[in-house]
Each structure stands twice: as C-alpha cells, then as structure tokens.
Amino acid sequence: MTRPPADGPLLLRCRTLVADAASAPLADAGVLVDATGTVTRVAPYALLADKAPAARTEVLDGVVLPAFTDAHSHLRALPLAEQDVADADLESWVVRLTGATALDPGDDALVAADGLTATGVTTVQAVHHTFAGPEEYTASVTAVARELVLSGLRAQLAVGLTDQAEFSPETASGTRGTPAAPHRGLRPDRLPPLLAGLLRSAGRWPGVRIALAPVAPQWCSDEALDALRRCAADGVRLHTHLLESPHQRGWLADGDDPVARLDRHRLLGPGTSAAHGVWLTDAETALLAERGTALVHCPTSNLRLGSGDARVRSWLDAGAAVALGLDSQHQGPPDMFAEMRAALAAAERAGGPLTSREVLAMATEGGAAATGNTGRLGRIAPGHRADLVCVAVPGGIGTDPVEHVVHEATHRDVSDVLRAGRWLVGAGVTLRGAEANAARTRLRAALFADRAARARRMAALAPTEAALRALLDDTNTRRLPPNDRTERYARTRDRGEA
Ligand SMILES: [Zn+2]
C-alpha cells in the first residue's frame, strides 16, 4: 500500500476539496506537495496538471479535507467494556479503572494508533500516565513512542504526573468513612530527570513530541505543579484534564479551585491545553481564552461518564481555541465523524448549537492549536504539511460536502489518509493493519488470562467505590455553587445518563 518514496513534487487531484472549515469547496482541485511533504500550491487541477510527473499524480476520488487531530487520548486499544470497566460517573469510573488488566503499552499504542489513522487522524495528543517508578515509566513511554513512530501518527505524548488524592477529595481527609486515598505516583523531584531522559530519547522518535500532564490539578500537590512549571519553562507543552466533573471544584482544600490554582502556578498559557472543561464558569473560560490556553471538547466521554455537556458555544464566543478529543472512549472502532456529530448533539443539549463547519474546525484547526501546530496543520494551504483525508462518497454529496461529511460519513468511508504527503491509509487499508490485528489478539489473550483475577480486583474495589459515592453525594450539594448547572447535572443523572 505504501507509495513509492518521494522524488520530486506530488500532485493530488481531488474530486472535491475542502481546504479548511471556512472555505468554499472546490471541485476538481489540485494540491501540489513538495518533496518535504509541505503543500506549495492549491488551485484548480487544470492549472497544476503539468507541475508534477504523471507517475507522481494521484487521484483522490472523494471529499478531501485536512486530516484530523485527536486532541485528547489515552491511546487505549480496546473498548473498556472488554476490561469489564462499565460506564459510571467519573469518580466511580476512575476507581474501577484501577482494577483493569495492565496491558502491554506498545501493543496498546499500536492498535490505538492504527484505529486513529483509519478514521483520518494524523496527529494525536495523548496522556500517558502510570503509577510506576522512573525506570518503568521511561520504558513504557519508550514502547509507546516507538509504536507511534512506526504507525506514522504524529504525536504529542504528555507524560502524566500525579502525587496526591487519587480517589478522594483533599477536603475529605480525616472524614469518617472516607475511602482509602492511596497517594501513589511519581515524587515531583523525580520528574525533571525523567523528562530530561525522555527528551534525549525523543531525537530518535521523529514526529513524537514529549509533553507533560498534571493529569488533573486536584491530583497534584503544589510541589508537583511547581515542578511542572519549571519543566515547561524550557518550552515543553502541557496538557491537563480540567473541571471534568462537578465534584472537582470542591476537591481541593481551603476553597481553592482548579483553574485559579493552575493560574497561580503560572501553568496557563498558549503552551497549555485543557480537556473537558464541562464545569468552567464564564469568567474562567474568559481567563483561559485570554491566556491562550486551548480547550479540548470530549463530548462522547462527557456523556458516557455522566460529566455533563460542556458549553462549547460559550467557549467559541469567548474566543478560545477549541479542539476535539475522543478520550479513548470508543465502543467500536474510533470514529472522528461520530465525535463531530456527538459535539453537535451535546451543543444542542447545552442550549448553544454549533454548526457543521464549527465542529469540523474543532477537529482540524482547533486540534492544531491545541497541539502547538497552528500554521502548520489543520488546513490544506501553502506552507502547511500535506496532512489530509479523503472521504469516499459513493452516493454523491448533495449540495454541501461539509454537511455531508459531518452528518453522514463514518470511519468506514475513509479511503486515503496522508501525513506530510505520505500515505498512512490507502484504499481503506492502514499501514500497519496486519500488525495491529496480531497485537489485538495478544491484548485479548492477556485480558482472558487475567479475567478471574480482574473479577476479584473489581469486587475488592466495590467498598471503596460505595464509600466514595456516599461521600460525594453528601458533599455535592454543600460544595457546589447552587446554580442552574448543578440542577442540570442532577437532571442528567436522574435520566440515567450518568
Ligand atoms: Zn482523559
């Protein structure tokens, strides 16, 4: 499937080109790509027909769009149902997740990356988090990075740091009946040497950029946040979960809140992106927009974990850069088109509708902004990398190709995916499909072998989950500001969506 190596310009003849989310579609368009994988010209095909040799001219017979960025992932290969981790509210789900089978990180990343490229993603921002010590942490990041390089996926791999309050709020310490709060994780002083070693190795991982993640501000001590800031001062990007559930505002002691805390530690800025943001106030959204911190919307994940619907309309209106993230919450193959539709549906529920072009912009230019790739990715335009996806439209596209793609397409319609002018998917076949299938078989064998032990671990977690649930139900009304959003959360929960 891999095309011949580049020797001279590549000319792509596109049946319909959507060069970016805002531009009018072009019929029979040409995209000229130089030997480095950068777009040099976009014009009617007839004007470019003599600019490349016939052997370097390829027809893309469908709707051609900028390739997608999945701006929030955990690079999980398999749906969590296969791990017996059922959907629940976020806090219970985090407890359940600790009972899951530890899988080979390389195989996990290989299968996850293969699924993402198949749906038109060429860039992923992934949080990689373990509770292991520095050596094991380095080994697992290395295994993941190697697979990402082989898959051809461009990646920003955010190494997660947590050192406190894994399950229960800081505010609950000492409360009778509080579930055990193991403080597992990396000591903050271990972070700089771990990062330095990874940055040295990253030279061997083309296309993979090492970043850092506080995972979530409520799970990090002040010392940990300071360590992150010192590392970020050298230009390392940051990615974090932020106000995903309504409980996280009351998680910190002394009335502190996650956004103010990140800002106080000078962790908000254009080098940071934050995922979820369901419970941001308008003032906090305005602050994030002012700081240049991109927000990553994860509508499927928010729905499945009962977190609520983010008010994305208000983010866009505030001028924030907004990206889209699958959060590894797929139940079948990952599908960026379904995620765009989930964003439309979530916006309707939240009372601030979005247009098809706005959600396409989130999946493309917004993703570029959230990964520090503005001006380089997210559009098919001169100076940008030739990252694009071709969506087959056997039944025709009606009047508007963007409406068609956002409303009708699925991952199965992706025929071609190019990263920097190189094919990652051709005729619907991924670069590493066979290896991914073998890895998937190994992962499922590991899950099967561990099934009895996993069942025992899950059973042992039930009391922790119940105690946490009781604690949060009890404190929910006391800690949350009594506004309509709290009531909306309760309604969502009562409808059984949580
Ligand atoms: Zn996440």
Short mmCIF file of C-alpha atoms and ligand atoms in Angstrom, two decimals:
data_model
loop_
_atom_site.label_atom_id
_atom_site.label_comp_id
_atom_site.label_asym_id
_atom_site.label_seq_id
_atom_site.Cartn_x
_atom_site.Cartn_y
_atom_site.Cartn_z
CA MET A 1 0.00 0.00 0.00
CA THR A 2 2.93 2.34 0.68
CA ARG A 3 3.54 4.54 -2.32
CA PRO A 4 6.99 4.96 -3.88
CA PRO A 5 9.28 7.28 -1.93
CA ALA A 6 9.06 10.92 -2.85
CA ASP A 7 11.25 12.07 -5.72
CA GLY A 8 10.03 15.42 -6.85
CA PRO A 9 6.65 17.05 -6.34
CA LEU A 10 3.46 15.10 -5.70
CA LEU A 11 0.22 16.30 -7.29
CA LEU A 12 -3.09 15.28 -5.74
CA ARG A 13 -6.13 15.58 -7.98
CA CYS A 14 -9.11 15.92 -5.62
CA ARG A 15 -12.68 15.37 -6.78
CA THR A 16 -13.89 17.82 -4.11
CA LEU A 17 -11.53 19.79 -1.89
CA VAL A 18 -12.49 21.34 1.44
CA ALA A 19 -9.23 23.18 2.10
CA ASP A 20 -10.36 24.33 5.53
CA ALA A 21 -13.55 24.51 7.54
CA ALA A 22 -14.34 28.07 6.45
CA SER A 23 -13.58 27.94 2.71
CA ALA A 24 -15.97 27.14 -0.11
CA PRO A 25 -15.43 23.64 -1.53
CA LEU A 26 -13.52 23.37 -4.83
CA ALA A 27 -14.42 20.80 -7.50
CA ASP A 28 -11.57 19.05 -9.38
CA ALA A 29 -8.87 20.75 -7.33
CA GLY A 30 -5.14 20.20 -7.34
CA VAL A 31 -2.86 20.12 -4.31
CA LEU A 32 0.85 20.30 -5.06
CA VAL A 33 3.17 18.89 -2.41
CA ASP A 34 6.94 19.27 -2.37
CA ALA A 35 9.45 16.55 -1.52
CA THR A 36 9.46 17.57 2.16
CA GLY A 37 5.72 16.93 2.47
CA THR A 38 4.67 20.58 2.50
CA VAL A 39 1.82 21.96 0.39
CA THR A 40 3.13 24.51 -2.11
CA ARG A 41 0.00 25.27 -4.17
CA VAL A 42 -3.76 24.75 -4.07
CA ALA A 43 -5.57 25.57 -7.34
CA PRO A 44 -7.93 24.14 -9.95
CA TYR A 45 -6.34 20.90 -11.15
CA ALA A 46 -6.14 22.15 -14.75
CA LEU A 47 -3.72 24.89 -13.65
CA LEU A 48 -1.37 22.42 -11.92
CA ALA A 49 -1.61 19.44 -14.28
CA ASP A 50 1.89 19.96 -15.72
CA LYS A 51 3.57 20.67 -12.36
CA ALA A 52 4.33 17.04 -11.48
CA PRO A 53 5.24 13.93 -13.48
CA ALA A 54 2.33 11.64 -14.33
CA ALA A 55 3.78 8.95 -12.07
CA ARG A 56 3.58 11.38 -9.17
CA THR A 57 -0.03 12.41 -9.79
CA GLU A 58 -2.64 10.64 -7.65
CA VAL A 59 -6.40 10.90 -7.88
CA LEU A 60 -8.34 11.21 -4.62
CA ASP A 61 -11.87 10.37 -5.64
CA GLY A 62 -13.98 11.80 -2.84
CA VAL A 63 -14.17 14.75 -0.46
CA VAL A 64 -10.64 15.73 0.60
CA LEU A 65 -10.31 17.50 3.95
CA PRO A 66 -7.48 18.48 6.28
CA ALA A 67 -6.61 15.42 8.40
CA PHE A 68 -7.90 15.39 11.98
CA THR A 69 -6.22 15.87 15.33
CA ASP A 70 -7.49 13.77 18.23
CA ALA A 71 -6.52 16.29 20.87
CA HIS A 72 -7.22 14.14 23.92
CA SER A 73 -6.46 10.44 24.01
CA HIS A 74 -5.14 7.77 26.33
CA LEU A 75 -4.12 5.50 23.42
CA ARG A 76 -6.29 2.65 24.65
CA ALA A 77 -6.59 -0.11 22.09
CA LEU A 78 -9.78 -1.81 23.21
CA PRO A 79 -13.13 -0.54 24.40
CA LEU A 80 -13.14 -0.54 28.21
CA ALA A 81 -16.13 -2.88 28.24
CA GLU A 82 -13.61 -5.59 27.31
CA GLN A 83 -11.85 -4.76 30.58
CA ASP A 84 -15.16 -5.13 32.48
CA VAL A 85 -14.96 -1.39 33.29
CA ALA A 86 -18.58 -0.31 32.92
CA ASP A 87 -19.61 3.30 32.36
CA ALA A 88 -20.25 5.16 35.60
CA ASP A 89 -19.91 8.65 36.93
CA LEU A 90 -16.32 9.83 36.53
CA GLU A 91 -15.21 9.32 40.13
CA SER A 92 -16.53 5.73 40.34
CA TRP A 93 -15.10 5.02 36.90
CA VAL A 94 -11.62 6.16 37.99
CA VAL A 95 -11.80 3.70 40.90
CA ARG A 96 -12.92 0.89 38.54
CA LEU A 97 -10.15 1.68 36.09
CA THR A 98 -7.56 0.75 38.71
CA GLY A 99 -8.89 -2.82 38.59
CA ALA A 100 -8.31 -3.17 34.86
CA THR A 101 -5.71 -5.56 33.46
CA ALA A 102 -2.33 -3.94 32.84
CA LEU A 103 -1.72 -4.36 29.12
CA ASP A 104 1.48 -4.17 27.10
CA PRO A 105 1.86 -0.43 26.42
CA GLY A 106 3.41 -0.97 22.99
CA ASP A 107 0.60 -3.24 21.81
CA ASP A 108 -1.98 -0.87 23.29
CA ALA A 109 -0.44 2.08 21.39
CA LEU A 110 -0.05 0.12 18.15
CA VAL A 111 -3.72 -0.85 18.00
CA ALA A 112 -4.91 2.57 19.18
CA ALA A 113 -2.78 4.37 16.58
CA ASP A 114 -3.97 2.06 13.81
CA GLY A 115 -7.60 2.79 14.71
CA LEU A 116 -6.97 6.54 14.79
CA THR A 117 -5.27 6.66 11.39
CA ALA A 118 -8.16 4.62 9.95
CA THR A 119 -10.58 7.40 10.88
CA GLY A 120 -8.44 10.17 9.37
CA VAL A 121 -6.43 11.24 12.40
CA THR A 122 -2.77 12.07 11.69
CA THR A 123 -1.98 13.85 14.96
CA VAL A 124 -2.82 12.71 18.46
CA GLN A 125 -2.31 14.31 21.84
CA ALA A 126 -2.19 11.53 24.39
CA VAL A 127 -1.82 11.45 28.14
CA HIS A 128 0.45 8.61 29.16
CA HIS A 129 0.18 8.02 32.87
CA THR A 130 1.34 5.21 35.10
CA PHE A 131 1.93 4.99 38.83
CA ALA A 132 5.29 3.31 38.19
CA GLY A 133 8.75 4.49 39.19
CA PRO A 134 11.00 6.42 36.79
CA GLU A 135 12.67 3.39 35.14
CA GLU A 136 9.42 1.61 34.38
CA TYR A 137 7.85 4.92 33.33
CA THR A 138 10.67 5.55 30.86
CA ALA A 139 10.31 2.02 29.48
CA SER A 140 6.57 2.35 28.88
CA VAL A 141 6.87 5.81 27.26
CA THR A 142 9.62 4.42 25.04
CA ALA A 143 7.46 1.45 23.99
CA VAL A 144 4.54 3.76 23.15
CA ALA A 145 6.71 6.27 21.27
CA ARG A 146 8.30 3.55 19.13
CA GLU A 147 4.90 2.23 18.05
CA LEU A 148 3.68 5.75 17.28
CA VAL A 149 6.71 6.33 15.04
CA LEU A 150 6.06 3.06 13.18
CA SER A 151 2.36 3.87 12.79
CA GLY A 152 3.21 7.19 11.15
CA LEU A 153 0.97 9.05 13.57
CA ARG A 154 2.29 12.44 14.66
CA ALA A 155 2.01 12.61 18.42
CA GLN A 156 2.30 14.82 21.42
CA LEU A 157 2.82 12.41 24.28
CA ALA A 158 2.04 14.07 27.60
CA VAL A 159 3.74 12.27 30.46
CA GLY A 160 1.40 12.41 33.45
CA LEU A 161 2.33 13.43 36.97
CA THR A 162 0.10 12.82 39.98
CA ASP A 163 1.09 12.67 43.62
CA GLN A 164 -1.98 13.13 45.75
CA ALA A 165 -5.67 12.50 46.36
CA GLU A 166 -6.08 9.71 43.88
CA PHE A 167 -9.63 8.74 44.85
CA SER A 168 -10.98 11.04 47.49
CA PRO A 169 -11.01 14.81 47.83
CA GLU A 170 -8.38 16.56 49.87
CA THR A 171 -11.27 18.15 51.73
CA ALA A 172 -12.45 14.75 52.95
CA SER A 173 -9.20 13.67 54.62
CA GLY A 174 -9.95 12.66 58.15
CA THR A 175 -13.67 12.34 57.47
CA ARG A 176 -15.08 9.15 58.92
CA GLY A 177 -15.85 6.59 56.24
CA THR A 178 -13.53 8.24 53.71
CA PRO A 179 -12.34 5.70 51.18
CA ALA A 180 -8.68 4.89 51.24
CA ALA A 181 -6.74 7.58 49.41
CA PRO A 182 -3.53 5.98 48.23
CA HIS A 183 -1.03 8.64 47.25
CA ARG A 184 0.63 6.67 44.51
CA GLY A 185 2.61 8.27 41.77
CA LEU A 186 5.88 9.90 40.98
CA ARG A 187 7.60 12.11 43.53
CA PRO A 188 7.78 15.60 41.99
CA ASP A 189 11.58 15.70 42.33
CA ARG A 190 11.77 12.64 40.07
CA LEU A 191 10.08 14.48 37.22
CA PRO A 192 12.95 16.66 35.87
CA PRO A 193 15.41 13.76 35.41
CA LEU A 194 12.65 11.57 33.92
CA LEU A 195 11.78 14.33 31.46
CA ALA A 196 15.42 15.05 30.59
CA GLY A 197 15.97 11.37 29.73
CA LEU A 198 12.83 11.26 27.59
CA LEU A 199 13.75 14.46 25.75
CA ARG A 200 17.15 12.96 24.93
CA SER A 201 15.45 9.84 23.54
CA ALA A 202 12.89 11.87 21.60
CA GLY A 203 15.54 12.64 18.99
CA ARG A 204 15.11 9.02 17.93
CA TRP A 205 11.33 9.35 17.68
CA PRO A 206 10.58 11.54 14.64
CA GLY A 207 7.13 13.07 14.84
CA VAL A 208 6.71 12.31 18.56
CA ARG A 209 6.98 15.28 20.89
CA ILE A 210 7.24 14.73 24.63
CA ALA A 211 4.91 16.93 26.70
CA LEU A 212 3.81 16.93 30.33
CA ALA A 213 0.46 16.47 32.02
CA PRO A 214 -0.52 17.37 35.55
CA VAL A 215 -3.24 14.75 34.74
CA ALA A 216 -5.61 16.98 36.73
CA PRO A 217 -4.84 19.88 39.07
CA GLN A 218 -6.64 18.28 42.02
CA TRP A 219 -4.35 15.25 41.85
CA CYS A 220 -1.15 17.29 42.08
CA SER A 221 0.48 18.87 45.13
CA ASP A 222 1.81 22.45 44.96
CA GLU A 223 5.28 20.94 44.76
CA ALA A 224 4.24 18.85 41.73
CA LEU A 225 2.72 21.87 39.96
CA ASP A 226 5.91 23.85 40.59
CA ALA A 227 7.99 21.01 39.15
CA LEU A 228 5.79 21.03 36.06
CA ARG A 229 6.21 24.77 35.63
CA ARG A 230 10.00 24.53 35.85
CA CYS A 231 9.95 21.82 33.15
CA ALA A 232 7.52 23.79 30.98
CA ALA A 233 9.76 26.85 31.18
CA ASP A 234 12.05 25.08 28.70
CA GLY A 235 9.31 25.03 26.06
CA VAL A 236 7.72 21.67 26.91
CA ARG A 237 3.97 21.80 26.27
CA LEU A 238 1.38 20.92 28.91
CA HIS A 239 -1.93 19.13 28.70
CA THR A 240 -4.37 18.56 31.55
CA HIS A 241 -7.83 17.34 32.45
CA LEU A 242 -9.79 20.27 33.84
CA LEU A 243 -13.14 20.53 35.65
CA GLU A 244 -14.43 17.36 34.05
CA SER A 245 -16.94 16.53 36.77
CA PRO A 246 -18.96 18.80 39.05
CA HIS A 247 -17.14 17.43 42.12
CA GLN A 248 -13.71 18.65 41.12
CA ARG A 249 -14.34 22.22 42.16
CA GLY A 250 -14.79 21.08 45.73
CA TRP A 251 -11.96 18.58 45.65
CA LEU A 252 -9.26 20.94 46.93
CA ALA A 253 -8.94 22.15 50.49
CA ASP A 254 -9.46 25.72 51.69
CA GLY A 255 -11.95 26.64 48.98
CA ASP A 256 -9.24 26.54 46.32
CA ASP A 257 -10.36 25.82 42.76
CA PRO A 258 -8.57 24.12 39.90
CA VAL A 259 -8.42 26.99 37.40
CA ALA A 260 -7.17 29.59 39.87
CA ARG A 261 -4.65 27.07 41.12
CA LEU A 262 -3.22 26.41 37.66
CA ASP A 263 -3.08 30.15 37.01
CA ARG A 264 -1.37 30.83 40.34
CA HIS A 265 1.29 28.28 39.43
CA ARG A 266 1.60 30.05 36.03
CA LEU A 267 0.61 26.90 34.18
CA LEU A 268 -1.99 28.56 31.94
CA GLY A 269 -0.73 29.96 28.66
CA PRO A 270 -0.53 29.25 24.94
CA GLY A 271 1.68 26.23 25.66
CA THR A 272 -1.12 24.53 27.62
CA SER A 273 -4.31 22.81 26.53
CA ALA A 274 -7.05 21.51 28.82
CA ALA A 275 -9.53 18.71 28.21
CA HIS A 276 -13.23 18.51 29.19
CA GLY A 277 -13.86 21.86 30.94
CA VAL A 278 -17.50 20.88 31.46
CA TRP A 279 -17.84 22.91 34.67
CA LEU A 280 -15.98 26.07 33.68
CA THR A 281 -17.70 29.31 34.58
CA ASP A 282 -17.88 32.12 32.02
CA ALA A 283 -15.19 34.03 33.94
CA GLU A 284 -12.89 31.01 33.88
CA THR A 285 -13.49 30.48 30.16
CA ALA A 286 -12.63 34.13 29.56
CA LEU A 287 -9.41 33.72 31.57
CA LEU A 288 -8.38 30.63 29.58
CA ALA A 289 -9.10 32.43 26.31
CA GLU A 290 -7.06 35.42 27.47
CA ARG A 291 -4.14 33.18 28.43
CA GLY A 292 -4.31 31.43 25.03
CA THR A 293 -4.99 28.02 26.59
CA ALA A 294 -6.86 25.81 24.11
CA LEU A 295 -9.83 23.75 25.29
CA VAL A 296 -10.43 20.19 24.14
CA HIS A 297 -14.05 19.11 23.94
CA CYS A 298 -14.71 15.40 24.59
CA PRO A 299 -18.47 15.04 24.02
CA THR A 300 -18.73 11.23 23.93
CA SER A 301 -16.63 10.82 27.04
CA ASN A 302 -18.57 13.53 28.89
CA LEU A 303 -21.83 11.77 28.09
CA ARG A 304 -20.65 8.27 28.97
CA LEU A 305 -19.14 9.30 32.32
CA GLY A 306 -22.12 11.47 33.26
CA SER A 307 -19.93 14.57 33.43
CA GLY A 308 -22.49 16.82 31.71
CA ASP A 309 -22.40 18.74 28.44
CA ALA A 310 -19.68 21.34 28.03
CA ARG A 311 -20.94 24.77 26.93
CA VAL A 312 -18.76 24.90 23.83
CA ARG A 313 -20.78 27.71 22.27
CA SER A 314 -19.66 29.94 25.15
CA TRP A 315 -16.02 28.87 24.64
CA LEU A 316 -16.09 29.87 20.99
CA ASP A 317 -17.89 33.11 21.80
CA ALA A 318 -15.16 33.89 24.36
CA GLY A 319 -12.53 33.50 21.63
CA ALA A 320 -10.96 30.30 22.96
CA ALA A 321 -9.31 27.81 20.60
CA VAL A 322 -11.41 24.64 20.74
CA ALA A 323 -10.32 21.15 19.70
CA LEU A 324 -11.99 17.75 19.73
CA GLY A 325 -10.88 14.64 21.64
CA LEU A 326 -12.05 11.04 21.53
CA ASP A 327 -10.62 10.35 25.02
CA SER A 328 -10.21 6.66 24.04
CA GLN A 329 -13.90 6.17 24.85
CA HIS A 330 -14.69 4.24 21.70
CA GLN A 331 -17.10 1.30 21.88
CA GLY A 332 -16.27 0.12 18.37
CA PRO A 333 -13.53 1.41 16.07
CA PRO A 334 -12.64 5.06 16.84
CA ASP A 335 -14.72 7.40 14.67
CA MET A 336 -13.91 11.11 14.37
CA PHE A 337 -17.06 11.67 12.30
CA ALA A 338 -19.25 10.26 15.05
CA GLU A 339 -17.39 12.50 17.52
CA MET A 340 -18.21 15.57 15.41
CA ARG A 341 -21.88 14.52 15.49
CA ALA A 342 -21.60 13.97 19.27
CA ALA A 343 -20.33 17.57 19.52
CA LEU A 344 -23.35 18.83 17.58
CA ALA A 345 -25.73 16.85 19.81
CA ALA A 346 -24.02 17.96 23.05
CA ALA A 347 -24.23 21.60 21.95
CA GLU A 348 -27.96 21.22 21.30
CA ARG A 349 -28.48 19.74 24.77
CA ALA A 350 -26.42 22.53 26.35
CA GLY A 351 -28.59 25.14 24.63
CA GLY A 352 -25.84 26.62 22.42
CA PRO A 353 -25.92 24.96 19.00
CA LEU A 354 -22.86 24.61 16.79
CA THR A 355 -22.65 24.41 13.01
CA SER A 356 -21.10 21.58 10.99
CA ARG A 357 -18.29 23.92 9.96
CA GLU A 358 -17.59 24.82 13.58
CA VAL A 359 -17.19 21.18 14.62
CA LEU A 360 -15.06 20.47 11.54
CA ALA A 361 -12.86 23.43 12.53
CA MET A 362 -12.54 21.92 16.02
CA ALA A 363 -11.37 18.58 14.57
CA THR A 364 -8.82 20.30 12.30
CA GLU A 365 -7.59 23.84 13.06
CA GLY A 366 -8.64 23.62 16.71
CA GLY A 367 -6.63 20.44 17.08
CA ALA A 368 -3.65 22.17 15.52
CA ALA A 369 -3.97 25.00 18.05
CA ALA A 370 -4.23 22.59 20.99
CA THR A 371 -1.01 20.85 19.96
CA GLY A 372 1.06 23.91 19.06
CA ASN A 373 0.71 23.30 15.32
CA THR A 374 -1.14 26.43 14.18
CA GLY A 375 0.07 27.49 10.75
CA ARG A 376 1.44 24.01 10.12
CA LEU A 377 -1.58 21.70 10.40
CA GLY A 378 -5.37 21.90 10.24
CA ARG A 379 -5.67 23.43 6.77
CA ILE A 380 -4.72 22.41 3.25
CA ALA A 381 -2.82 25.54 2.27
CA PRO A 382 0.65 26.56 1.12
CA GLY A 383 3.17 26.25 3.94
CA HIS A 384 1.11 23.62 5.77
CA ARG A 385 2.07 19.97 6.00
CA ALA A 386 0.21 17.81 3.47
CA ASP A 387 -1.93 16.04 6.08
CA LEU A 388 -5.25 15.19 4.51
CA VAL A 389 -8.05 12.68 4.47
CA CYS A 390 -10.17 11.53 1.55
CA VAL A 391 -13.74 10.50 2.34
CA ALA A 392 -15.44 8.35 -0.27
CA VAL A 393 -18.92 9.48 -1.27
CA PRO A 394 -20.34 6.67 -3.42
CA GLY A 395 -23.87 8.07 -3.26
CA GLY A 396 -22.90 11.66 -4.10
CA ILE A 397 -22.68 14.61 -1.74
CA GLY A 398 -25.73 16.73 -2.36
CA THR A 399 -25.18 20.46 -2.21
CA ASP A 400 -22.67 20.88 0.64
CA PRO A 401 -19.75 18.47 1.12
CA VAL A 402 -19.09 19.70 4.67
CA GLU A 403 -22.67 18.97 5.73
CA HIS A 404 -22.41 15.59 4.05
CA VAL A 405 -19.15 14.62 5.75
CA VAL A 406 -20.15 15.82 9.21
CA HIS A 407 -23.65 14.34 9.14
CA GLU A 408 -23.25 11.18 7.05
CA ALA A 409 -19.66 9.91 6.97
CA THR A 410 -18.15 7.22 9.20
CA HIS A 411 -14.64 5.84 9.66
CA ARG A 412 -15.54 3.20 7.05
CA ASP A 413 -15.75 5.90 4.36
CA VAL A 414 -12.11 6.97 4.79
CA SER A 415 -10.26 5.82 1.69
CA ASP A 416 -6.94 7.67 1.98
CA VAL A 417 -5.03 9.40 4.75
CA LEU A 418 -1.79 11.24 4.10
CA ARG A 419 0.66 12.62 6.61
CA ALA A 420 3.13 15.06 5.08
CA GLY A 421 2.42 13.66 1.63
CA ARG A 422 2.94 10.07 2.73
CA TRP A 423 0.11 7.53 2.70
CA LEU A 424 -0.90 6.14 6.12
CA VAL A 425 -4.14 4.73 4.71
CA GLY A 426 -4.68 3.77 1.05
CA ALA A 427 -7.86 2.25 -0.38
CA GLY A 428 -9.12 2.00 3.20
CA VAL A 429 -6.16 -0.13 4.33
CA THR A 430 -3.95 1.13 7.16
CA LEU A 431 -0.16 1.00 7.08
CA ARG A 432 0.07 -1.47 9.96
CA GLY A 433 -3.30 -3.24 9.85
CA ALA A 434 -1.81 -6.74 9.99
CA GLU A 435 0.49 -5.94 12.94
CA ALA A 436 -2.41 -4.23 14.71
CA ASN A 437 -4.58 -7.33 14.30
CA ALA A 438 -1.84 -9.51 15.78
CA ALA A 439 -1.38 -7.08 18.67
CA ARG A 440 -5.15 -7.01 19.27
CA THR A 441 -5.13 -10.80 19.54
CA ARG A 442 -2.30 -10.65 22.10
CA LEU A 443 -4.15 -7.99 24.13
CA ARG A 444 -7.35 -10.05 24.18
CA ALA A 445 -5.38 -13.14 25.25
CA ALA A 446 -3.92 -11.14 28.14
CA LEU A 447 -7.42 -9.98 29.13
CA PHE A 448 -8.70 -13.56 29.00
CA ALA A 449 -5.83 -14.93 31.07
CA ASP A 450 -6.41 -12.27 33.73
CA ARG A 451 -10.21 -12.47 33.84
CA ALA A 452 -10.60 -14.28 37.19
CA ALA A 453 -8.01 -12.11 38.93
CA ARG A 454 -9.59 -9.00 37.40
CA ALA A 455 -13.00 -10.03 38.72
CA ARG A 456 -11.51 -10.38 42.21
CA ARG A 457 -9.86 -6.94 41.97
CA MET A 458 -13.10 -5.34 40.81
CA ALA A 459 -15.02 -6.97 43.66
CA ALA A 460 -12.42 -5.70 46.14
CA LEU A 461 -12.87 -2.15 44.82
CA ALA A 462 -16.63 -2.12 45.39
CA PRO A 463 -16.48 -0.89 49.00
CA THR A 464 -14.12 1.96 48.01
CA GLU A 465 -16.48 2.95 45.23
CA ALA A 466 -19.52 2.83 47.53
CA ALA A 467 -17.82 4.91 50.23
CA LEU A 468 -16.67 7.47 47.67
CA ARG A 469 -20.15 7.62 46.14
CA ALA A 470 -21.72 8.28 49.54
CA LEU A 471 -19.14 10.95 50.32
CA LEU A 472 -19.67 12.76 47.02
CA ASP A 473 -23.47 12.56 47.20
CA ASP A 474 -23.27 14.03 50.68
CA THR A 475 -20.89 16.84 49.74
CA ASN A 476 -22.27 17.54 46.28
CA THR A 477 -24.93 19.96 47.41
CA ARG A 478 -22.71 21.58 50.04
CA ARG A 479 -19.71 22.24 47.84
CA LEU A 480 -21.19 23.23 44.52
CA PRO A 481 -22.46 26.73 43.90
CA PRO A 482 -26.26 26.48 43.92
CA ASN A 483 -26.83 27.44 40.32
CA ASP A 484 -28.74 26.01 37.41
CA ARG A 485 -25.78 23.98 36.22
CA THR A 486 -25.86 21.94 39.43
CA GLU A 487 -29.54 21.26 38.82
CA ARG A 488 -28.84 20.37 35.24
CA TYR A 489 -26.28 17.82 36.38
CA ALA A 490 -28.83 16.32 38.77
CA ARG A 491 -31.37 16.08 35.96
CA THR A 492 -28.85 14.38 33.67
CA ARG A 493 -28.08 11.92 36.44
CA ASP A 494 -31.76 11.27 37.15
CA ARG A 495 -32.36 10.50 33.49
CA GLY A 496 -29.89 7.66 33.94
CA GLU A 497 -27.35 9.12 31.57
CA ALA A 498 -24.70 9.17 34.24
ZN ZN B 1 -8.85 11.74 29.56
#
